[in-house]
JSON list of C-alpha atoms in Angstrom, two decimals:
[
{"chain": "A", "resi": 252, "resn": "UNK", "atom": "CA", "xyz": [49.05, -23.47, -159.56]},
{"chain": "A", "resi": 253, "resn": "UNK", "atom": "CA", "xyz": [49.19, -23.28, -163.41]},
{"chain": "A", "resi": 254, "resn": "UNK", "atom": "CA", "xyz": [46.03, -20.34, -163.16]},
{"chain": "A", "resi": 255, "resn": "UNK", "atom": "CA", "xyz": [48.64, -18.31, -161.47]},
{"chain": "A", "resi": 256, "resn": "UNK", "atom": "CA", "xyz": [51.69, -18.86, -163.19]},
{"chain": "A", "resi": 257, "resn": "UNK", "atom": "CA", "xyz": [49.31, -17.85, -166.29]},
{"chain": "A", "resi": 258, "resn": "UNK", "atom": "CA", "xyz": [49.07, -14.62, -164.60]},
{"chain": "A", "resi": 259, "resn": "UNK", "atom": "CA", "xyz": [52.47, -13.85, -162.79]},
{"chain": "A", "resi": 260, "resn": "UNK", "atom": "CA", "xyz": [53.69, -14.27, -166.68]},
{"chain": "A", "resi": 261, "resn": "UNK", "atom": "CA", "xyz": [51.17, -12.23, -167.85]},
{"chain": "A", "resi": 262, "resn": "UNK", "atom": "CA", "xyz": [51.87, -9.67, -165.99]},
{"chain": "A", "resi": 263, "resn": "UNK", "atom": "CA", "xyz": [55.41, -9.71, -166.02]},
{"chain": "A", "resi": 264, "resn": "UNK", "atom": "CA", "xyz": [55.26, -9.49, -169.90]},
{"chain": "A", "resi": 265, "resn": "UNK", "atom": "CA", "xyz": [52.74, -6.73, -170.01]},
{"chain": "A", "resi": 266, "resn": "UNK", "atom": "CA", "xyz": [54.57, -4.35, -168.03]},
{"chain": "A", "resi": 267, "resn": "UNK", "atom": "CA", "xyz": [57.90, -5.88, -170.06]},
{"chain": "A", "resi": 268, "resn": "UNK", "atom": "CA", "xyz": [55.93, -4.56, -173.27]},
{"chain": "A", "resi": 269, "resn": "UNK", "atom": "CA", "xyz": [54.32, -1.53, -171.53]},
{"chain": "A", "resi": 270, "resn": "UNK", "atom": "CA", "xyz": [58.11, -0.15, -170.49]},
{"chain": "A", "resi": 271, "resn": "UNK", "atom": "CA", "xyz": [59.34, -1.13, -174.19]},
{"chain": "A", "resi": 272, "resn": "UNK", "atom": "CA", "xyz": [56.59, 1.16, -175.21]},
{"chain": "A", "resi": 273, "resn": "UNK", "atom": "CA", "xyz": [57.17, 4.09, -173.15]},
{"chain": "A", "resi": 274, "resn": "UNK", "atom": "CA", "xyz": [61.13, 3.81, -173.15]},
{"chain": "A", "resi": 275, "resn": "UNK", "atom": "CA", "xyz": [60.85, 3.69, -176.94]},
{"chain": "A", "resi": 276, "resn": "UNK", "atom": "CA", "xyz": [58.14, 6.63, -177.66]},
{"chain": "A", "resi": 277, "resn": "UNK", "atom": "CA", "xyz": [60.29, 8.91, -175.57]},
{"chain": "A", "resi": 278, "resn": "UNK", "atom": "CA", "xyz": [63.26, 8.57, -177.17]},
{"chain": "A", "resi": 279, "resn": "UNK", "atom": "CA", "xyz": [63.65, 10.37, -180.43]},
{"chain": "A", "resi": 280, "resn": "UNK", "atom": "CA", "xyz": [66.66, 10.87, -182.23]},
{"chain": "A", "resi": 281, "resn": "UNK", "atom": "CA", "xyz": [68.54, 14.33, -181.92]},
{"chain": "A", "resi": 282, "resn": "UNK", "atom": "CA", "xyz": [67.66, 16.63, -184.08]},
{"chain": "A", "resi": 283, "resn": "UNK", "atom": "CA", "xyz": [69.62, 17.07, -187.90]},
{"chain": "A", "resi": 284, "resn": "UNK", "atom": "CA", "xyz": [71.00, 19.59, -189.91]},
{"chain": "A", "resi": 285, "resn": "UNK", "atom": "CA", "xyz": [69.29, 19.70, -192.98]},
{"chain": "A", "resi": 286, "resn": "UNK", "atom": "CA", "xyz": [71.12, 20.93, -195.93]},
{"chain": "A", "resi": 287, "resn": "UNK", "atom": "CA", "xyz": [70.75, 24.53, -197.69]},
{"chain": "A", "resi": 288, "resn": "UNK", "atom": "CA", "xyz": [70.25, 23.21, -201.20]},
{"chain": "A", "resi": 289, "resn": "UNK", "atom": "CA", "xyz": [71.89, 25.94, -203.29]},
{"chain": "A", "resi": 290, "resn": "UNK", "atom": "CA", "xyz": [71.78, 25.57, -206.82]},
{"chain": "A", "resi": 291, "resn": "UNK", "atom": "CA", "xyz": [72.25, 28.77, -207.88]},
{"chain": "A", "resi": 292, "resn": "UNK", "atom": "CA", "xyz": [72.86, 31.55, -205.57]},
{"chain": "A", "resi": 293, "resn": "UNK", "atom": "CA", "xyz": [70.21, 34.73, -205.17]},
{"chain": "A", "resi": 294, "resn": "UNK", "atom": "CA", "xyz": [72.02, 37.25, -204.42]},
{"chain": "A", "resi": 295, "resn": "UNK", "atom": "CA", "xyz": [75.26, 36.52, -206.75]},
{"chain": "A", "resi": 296, "resn": "UNK", "atom": "CA", "xyz": [74.07, 39.42, -209.34]},
{"chain": "A", "resi": 297, "resn": "UNK", "atom": "CA", "xyz": [74.50, 42.23, -210.69]},
{"chain": "A", "resi": 298, "resn": "UNK", "atom": "CA", "xyz": [70.72, 43.11, -209.27]},
{"chain": "A", "resi": 299, "resn": "UNK", "atom": "CA", "xyz": [71.47, 43.31, -205.49]},
{"chain": "A", "resi": 300, "resn": "UNK", "atom": "CA", "xyz": [73.20, 46.26, -204.95]},
{"chain": "A", "resi": 301, "resn": "UNK", "atom": "CA", "xyz": [75.90, 45.00, -202.75]},
{"chain": "A", "resi": 302, "resn": "UNK", "atom": "CA", "xyz": [79.50, 44.94, -203.60]},
{"chain": "A", "resi": 303, "resn": "UNK", "atom": "CA", "xyz": [81.03, 41.23, -204.15]},
{"chain": "A", "resi": 304, "resn": "UNK", "atom": "CA", "xyz": [83.71, 42.16, -201.99]},
{"chain": "A", "resi": 305, "resn": "UNK", "atom": "CA", "xyz": [80.48, 42.99, -198.84]},
{"chain": "A", "resi": 306, "resn": "UNK", "atom": "CA", "xyz": [78.97, 39.97, -199.85]},
{"chain": "A", "resi": 307, "resn": "UNK", "atom": "CA", "xyz": [81.52, 37.86, -199.51]},
{"chain": "A", "resi": 308, "resn": "UNK", "atom": "CA", "xyz": [82.81, 39.80, -196.05]},
{"chain": "A", "resi": 309, "resn": "UNK", "atom": "CA", "xyz": [78.87, 39.82, -195.11]},
{"chain": "A", "resi": 310, "resn": "UNK", "atom": "CA", "xyz": [78.76, 35.69, -195.77]},
{"chain": "A", "resi": 311, "resn": "UNK", "atom": "CA", "xyz": [82.14, 34.95, -193.99]},
{"chain": "A", "resi": 312, "resn": "UNK", "atom": "CA", "xyz": [80.65, 36.23, -190.83]},
{"chain": "A", "resi": 313, "resn": "UNK", "atom": "CA", "xyz": [77.65, 34.94, -190.99]},
{"chain": "A", "resi": 314, "resn": "UNK", "atom": "CA", "xyz": [79.18, 31.36, -191.63]},
{"chain": "A", "resi": 315, "resn": "UNK", "atom": "CA", "xyz": [81.86, 32.43, -188.87]},
{"chain": "A", "resi": 316, "resn": "UNK", "atom": "CA", "xyz": [78.90, 33.37, -186.19]},
{"chain": "A", "resi": 317, "resn": "UNK", "atom": "CA", "xyz": [76.99, 30.00, -187.60]},
{"chain": "A", "resi": 318, "resn": "UNK", "atom": "CA", "xyz": [80.62, 28.03, -186.53]},
{"chain": "A", "resi": 319, "resn": "UNK", "atom": "CA", "xyz": [80.97, 29.70, -183.62]},
{"chain": "A", "resi": 320, "resn": "UNK", "atom": "CA", "xyz": [77.90, 29.67, -182.15]},
{"chain": "A", "resi": 321, "resn": "UNK", "atom": "CA", "xyz": [76.85, 25.77, -182.68]},
{"chain": "A", "resi": 322, "resn": "UNK", "atom": "CA", "xyz": [80.49, 24.42, -182.74]},
{"chain": "A", "resi": 323, "resn": "UNK", "atom": "CA", "xyz": [80.00, 21.61, -179.94]},
{"chain": "A", "resi": 324, "resn": "UNK", "atom": "CA", "xyz": [76.55, 20.60, -181.06]},
{"chain": "A", "resi": 325, "resn": "UNK", "atom": "CA", "xyz": [73.22, 21.18, -182.51]},
{"chain": "A", "resi": 326, "resn": "UNK", "atom": "CA", "xyz": [70.25, 21.72, -179.73]},
{"chain": "A", "resi": 327, "resn": "UNK", "atom": "CA", "xyz": [66.72, 22.28, -181.60]},
{"chain": "A", "resi": 328, "resn": "UNK", "atom": "CA", "xyz": [66.78, 25.50, -182.25]},
{"chain": "A", "resi": 329, "resn": "UNK", "atom": "CA", "xyz": [70.39, 25.22, -184.06]},
{"chain": "A", "resi": 330, "resn": "UNK", "atom": "CA", "xyz": [69.04, 22.77, -185.94]},
{"chain": "A", "resi": 331, "resn": "UNK", "atom": "CA", "xyz": [66.47, 26.01, -187.33]},
{"chain": "A", "resi": 332, "resn": "UNK", "atom": "CA", "xyz": [68.95, 28.36, -187.71]},
{"chain": "A", "resi": 333, "resn": "UNK", "atom": "CA", "xyz": [72.47, 26.66, -188.70]},
{"chain": "A", "resi": 334, "resn": "UNK", "atom": "CA", "xyz": [71.13, 26.33, -192.23]},
{"chain": "A", "resi": 335, "resn": "UNK", "atom": "CA", "xyz": [68.97, 29.42, -192.29]},
{"chain": "A", "resi": 336, "resn": "UNK", "atom": "CA", "xyz": [72.69, 31.80, -191.76]},
{"chain": "A", "resi": 337, "resn": "UNK", "atom": "CA", "xyz": [74.47, 29.04, -193.90]},
{"chain": "A", "resi": 338, "resn": "UNK", "atom": "CA", "xyz": [72.32, 29.59, -196.87]},
{"chain": "A", "resi": 339, "resn": "UNK", "atom": "CA", "xyz": [71.74, 33.50, -196.70]},
{"chain": "A", "resi": 340, "resn": "UNK", "atom": "CA", "xyz": [75.74, 33.22, -196.91]},
{"chain": "A", "resi": 341, "resn": "UNK", "atom": "CA", "xyz": [76.00, 30.49, -199.65]},
{"chain": "A", "resi": 342, "resn": "UNK", "atom": "CA", "xyz": [73.11, 32.85, -201.34]},
{"chain": "A", "resi": 343, "resn": "UNK", "atom": "CA", "xyz": [75.43, 35.99, -200.91]},
{"chain": "A", "resi": 344, "resn": "UNK", "atom": "CA", "xyz": [78.35, 33.93, -202.16]},
{"chain": "A", "resi": 345, "resn": "UNK", "atom": "CA", "xyz": [78.24, 30.56, -203.53]},
{"chain": "A", "resi": 346, "resn": "UNK", "atom": "CA", "xyz": [82.09, 30.05, -203.64]},
{"chain": "A", "resi": 347, "resn": "UNK", "atom": "CA", "xyz": [82.66, 31.40, -200.20]},
{"chain": "A", "resi": 348, "resn": "UNK", "atom": "CA", "xyz": [85.01, 29.13, -198.19]},
{"chain": "A", "resi": 349, "resn": "UNK", "atom": "CA", "xyz": [84.08, 29.96, -194.83]},
{"chain": "A", "resi": 350, "resn": "UNK", "atom": "CA", "xyz": [80.90, 28.99, -195.56]},
{"chain": "A", "resi": 351, "resn": "UNK", "atom": "CA", "xyz": [81.00, 26.07, -197.79]},
{"chain": "A", "resi": 352, "resn": "UNK", "atom": "CA", "xyz": [83.00, 24.16, -195.22]},
{"chain": "A", "resi": 353, "resn": "UNK", "atom": "CA", "xyz": [80.83, 24.99, -192.32]},
{"chain": "A", "resi": 354, "resn": "UNK", "atom": "CA", "xyz": [77.76, 23.91, -194.95]},
{"chain": "A", "resi": 355, "resn": "UNK", "atom": "CA", "xyz": [79.66, 20.13, -195.27]},
{"chain": "A", "resi": 356, "resn": "UNK", "atom": "CA", "xyz": [81.11, 20.30, -191.35]},
{"chain": "A", "resi": 357, "resn": "UNK", "atom": "CA", "xyz": [77.11, 20.24, -189.51]},
{"chain": "A", "resi": 358, "resn": "UNK", "atom": "CA", "xyz": [76.33, 18.21, -192.70]},
{"chain": "A", "resi": 359, "resn": "UNK", "atom": "CA", "xyz": [78.75, 15.67, -191.65]},
{"chain": "A", "resi": 360, "resn": "UNK", "atom": "CA", "xyz": [78.52, 16.08, -188.28]},
{"chain": "A", "resi": 361, "resn": "UNK", "atom": "CA", "xyz": [81.84, 16.91, -187.62]},
{"chain": "A", "resi": 362, "resn": "UNK", "atom": "CA", "xyz": [83.48, 18.88, -184.53]},
{"chain": "A", "resi": 363, "resn": "UNK", "atom": "CA", "xyz": [83.89, 22.45, -185.56]},
{"chain": "A", "resi": 364, "resn": "UNK", "atom": "CA", "xyz": [86.91, 24.71, -184.67]},
{"chain": "A", "resi": 365, "resn": "UNK", "atom": "CA", "xyz": [85.97, 28.52, -183.53]},
{"chain": "A", "resi": 366, "resn": "UNK", "atom": "CA", "xyz": [86.07, 30.37, -187.07]},
{"chain": "A", "resi": 367, "resn": "UNK", "atom": "CA", "xyz": [87.85, 34.17, -186.93]},
{"chain": "A", "resi": 368, "resn": "UNK", "atom": "CA", "xyz": [84.43, 36.36, -188.10]},
{"chain": "A", "resi": 369, "resn": "UNK", "atom": "CA", "xyz": [85.29, 39.55, -190.06]},
{"chain": "A", "resi": 370, "resn": "UNK", "atom": "CA", "xyz": [82.79, 40.94, -188.01]},
{"chain": "A", "resi": 371, "resn": "UNK", "atom": "CA", "xyz": [81.52, 40.49, -184.17]},
{"chain": "A", "resi": 372, "resn": "UNK", "atom": "CA", "xyz": [78.32, 39.72, -183.74]},
{"chain": "A", "resi": 373, "resn": "UNK", "atom": "CA", "xyz": [76.79, 43.34, -182.74]},
{"chain": "A", "resi": 374, "resn": "UNK", "atom": "CA", "xyz": [78.80, 44.45, -185.30]},
{"chain": "A", "resi": 375, "resn": "UNK", "atom": "CA", "xyz": [77.50, 41.90, -187.80]},
{"chain": "A", "resi": 376, "resn": "UNK", "atom": "CA", "xyz": [74.01, 42.49, -186.79]},
{"chain": "A", "resi": 377, "resn": "UNK", "atom": "CA", "xyz": [74.22, 46.27, -187.66]},
{"chain": "A", "resi": 378, "resn": "UNK", "atom": "CA", "xyz": [76.12, 45.60, -190.80]},
{"chain": "A", "resi": 379, "resn": "UNK", "atom": "CA", "xyz": [73.04, 43.67, -191.80]},
{"chain": "A", "resi": 380, "resn": "UNK", "atom": "CA", "xyz": [70.45, 45.81, -190.18]},
{"chain": "A", "resi": 381, "resn": "UNK", "atom": "CA", "xyz": [71.85, 48.55, -191.93]},
{"chain": "A", "resi": 382, "resn": "UNK", "atom": "CA", "xyz": [72.87, 47.44, -195.36]},
{"chain": "A", "resi": 383, "resn": "UNK", "atom": "CA", "xyz": [69.56, 45.95, -194.95]},
{"chain": "A", "resi": 384, "resn": "UNK", "atom": "CA", "xyz": [67.77, 49.11, -195.01]},
{"chain": "A", "resi": 385, "resn": "UNK", "atom": "CA", "xyz": [69.65, 51.02, -197.68]},
{"chain": "A", "resi": 386, "resn": "UNK", "atom": "CA", "xyz": [68.55, 47.36, -199.91]},
{"chain": "A", "resi": 387, "resn": "UNK", "atom": "CA", "xyz": [65.40, 48.33, -199.00]},
{"chain": "A", "resi": 388, "resn": "UNK", "atom": "CA", "xyz": [64.63, 51.77, -200.06]},
{"chain": "A", "resi": 389, "resn": "UNK", "atom": "CA", "xyz": [66.68, 51.30, -203.49]},
{"chain": "A", "resi": 390, "resn": "UNK", "atom": "CA", "xyz": [62.84, 49.34, -204.06]},
{"chain": "A", "resi": 391, "resn": "UNK", "atom": "CA", "xyz": [64.48, 46.57, -206.35]},
{"chain": "A", "resi": 392, "resn": "UNK", "atom": "CA", "xyz": [62.44, 43.67, -205.68]},
{"chain": "A", "resi": 393, "resn": "UNK", "atom": "CA", "xyz": [65.79, 41.00, -205.04]},
{"chain": "A", "resi": 394, "resn": "UNK", "atom": "CA", "xyz": [66.85, 43.92, -202.82]},
{"chain": "A", "resi": 395, "resn": "UNK", "atom": "CA", "xyz": [64.37, 43.70, -200.78]},
{"chain": "A", "resi": 396, "resn": "UNK", "atom": "CA", "xyz": [63.91, 40.29, -200.68]},
{"chain": "A", "resi": 397, "resn": "UNK", "atom": "CA", "xyz": [67.27, 40.22, -199.52]},
{"chain": "A", "resi": 398, "resn": "UNK", "atom": "CA", "xyz": [67.27, 42.67, -197.31]},
{"chain": "A", "resi": 399, "resn": "UNK", "atom": "CA", "xyz": [64.31, 40.58, -194.76]},
{"chain": "A", "resi": 400, "resn": "UNK", "atom": "CA", "xyz": [67.38, 38.08, -194.79]},
{"chain": "A", "resi": 401, "resn": "UNK", "atom": "CA", "xyz": [68.96, 40.07, -194.11]},
{"chain": "A", "resi": 402, "resn": "UNK", "atom": "CA", "xyz": [66.97, 41.76, -191.06]},
{"chain": "A", "resi": 403, "resn": "UNK", "atom": "CA", "xyz": [66.21, 38.54, -189.94]},
{"chain": "A", "resi": 404, "resn": "UNK", "atom": "CA", "xyz": [69.40, 37.38, -189.60]},
{"chain": "A", "resi": 405, "resn": "UNK", "atom": "CA", "xyz": [70.12, 39.92, -187.41]},
{"chain": "A", "resi": 406, "resn": "UNK", "atom": "CA", "xyz": [67.89, 39.71, -185.41]},
{"chain": "A", "resi": 407, "resn": "UNK", "atom": "CA", "xyz": [68.97, 36.04, -184.82]},
{"chain": "A", "resi": 408, "resn": "UNK", "atom": "CA", "xyz": [72.53, 37.20, -184.47]},
{"chain": "A", "resi": 409, "resn": "UNK", "atom": "CA", "xyz": [71.84, 40.10, -181.79]},
{"chain": "A", "resi": 410, "resn": "UNK", "atom": "CA", "xyz": [68.31, 39.97, -180.78]},
{"chain": "A", "resi": 411, "resn": "UNK", "atom": "CA", "xyz": [68.84, 42.47, -178.46]},
{"chain": "A", "resi": 412, "resn": "UNK", "atom": "CA", "xyz": [69.23, 44.88, -181.64]},
{"chain": "A", "resi": 413, "resn": "UNK", "atom": "CA", "xyz": [66.33, 47.11, -181.74]},
{"chain": "A", "resi": 414, "resn": "UNK", "atom": "CA", "xyz": [66.63, 48.64, -184.39]},
{"chain": "A", "resi": 415, "resn": "UNK", "atom": "CA", "xyz": [66.99, 44.89, -186.05]},
{"chain": "A", "resi": 416, "resn": "UNK", "atom": "CA", "xyz": [64.24, 43.71, -184.56]},
{"chain": "A", "resi": 417, "resn": "UNK", "atom": "CA", "xyz": [61.65, 46.68, -185.15]},
{"chain": "A", "resi": 418, "resn": "UNK", "atom": "CA", "xyz": [62.90, 47.06, -188.97]},
{"chain": "A", "resi": 419, "resn": "UNK", "atom": "CA", "xyz": [62.21, 43.52, -189.13]},
{"chain": "A", "resi": 420, "resn": "UNK", "atom": "CA", "xyz": [58.96, 43.92, -187.72]},
{"chain": "A", "resi": 421, "resn": "UNK", "atom": "CA", "xyz": [58.31, 46.43, -190.32]},
{"chain": "A", "resi": 422, "resn": "UNK", "atom": "CA", "xyz": [59.15, 44.95, -193.25]},
{"chain": "A", "resi": 423, "resn": "UNK", "atom": "CA", "xyz": [57.00, 41.53, -192.11]},
{"chain": "A", "resi": 424, "resn": "UNK", "atom": "CA", "xyz": [54.07, 44.47, -191.46]},
{"chain": "A", "resi": 425, "resn": "UNK", "atom": "CA", "xyz": [55.24, 46.15, -195.19]},
{"chain": "A", "resi": 426, "resn": "UNK", "atom": "CA", "xyz": [56.50, 42.80, -197.43]},
{"chain": "A", "resi": 427, "resn": "UNK", "atom": "CA", "xyz": [55.32, 39.90, -195.56]},
{"chain": "A", "resi": 428, "resn": "UNK", "atom": "CA", "xyz": [56.66, 37.13, -194.08]},
{"chain": "A", "resi": 429, "resn": "UNK", "atom": "CA", "xyz": [60.31, 35.50, -194.34]},
{"chain": "A", "resi": 430, "resn": "UNK", "atom": "CA", "xyz": [60.43, 32.72, -197.03]},
{"chain": "A", "resi": 431, "resn": "UNK", "atom": "CA", "xyz": [63.27, 30.95, -195.59]},
{"chain": "A", "resi": 432, "resn": "UNK", "atom": "CA", "xyz": [62.01, 28.23, -197.90]},
{"chain": "A", "resi": 433, "resn": "UNK", "atom": "CA", "xyz": [62.98, 29.83, -200.99]},
{"chain": "A", "resi": 434, "resn": "UNK", "atom": "CA", "xyz": [66.83, 30.14, -199.44]},
{"chain": "A", "resi": 435, "resn": "UNK", "atom": "CA", "xyz": [66.58, 27.10, -198.56]},
{"chain": "A", "resi": 436, "resn": "UNK", "atom": "CA", "xyz": [65.82, 25.24, -201.45]},
{"chain": "A", "resi": 437, "resn": "UNK", "atom": "CA", "xyz": [62.70, 23.79, -200.90]},
{"chain": "A", "resi": 438, "resn": "UNK", "atom": "CA", "xyz": [60.66, 25.47, -202.95]},
{"chain": "A", "resi": 439, "resn": "UNK", "atom": "CA", "xyz": [61.11, 25.89, -206.69]},
{"chain": "A", "resi": 440, "resn": "UNK", "atom": "CA", "xyz": [62.93, 29.90, -207.64]}
]
């Protein structure tokens, strides 16, 4: 009888252990927003061929788009995309109210309200794409760097914008891959 009891007890605990290990390995915490580190805005300088008012409008619209797209919950894609778009907005205009509030709300997982953007998503993507093309033509290193981020953001905002998709692919072919780590503050500037 004791041998059967040992076998029964062993099997019971091994099954419980298996269930516990299976549940703990399949359970994963929901993805978290990683706040971009913007100490000195890369594109808030006189070297950038965009007026301060244009940088402000674009930054506000990018932040508003991001809030509206991911207002309920950040999924796996949102955790990757939201910090990039907010980082671009903050690097264009570090004192931008919409971008600063969105960054704070995403970081602290505060429910976000709909935001009224300056531009619709389709118009914003077109604006980013057309401004990026002008910045590339200037040849200035900072302008070309900004153009890459703007093209990438345009494609993220409206992937049906064929001009933005083509512009991004040509940018990547001619200039190189978009380095989001620089904009997010993960690397030294």
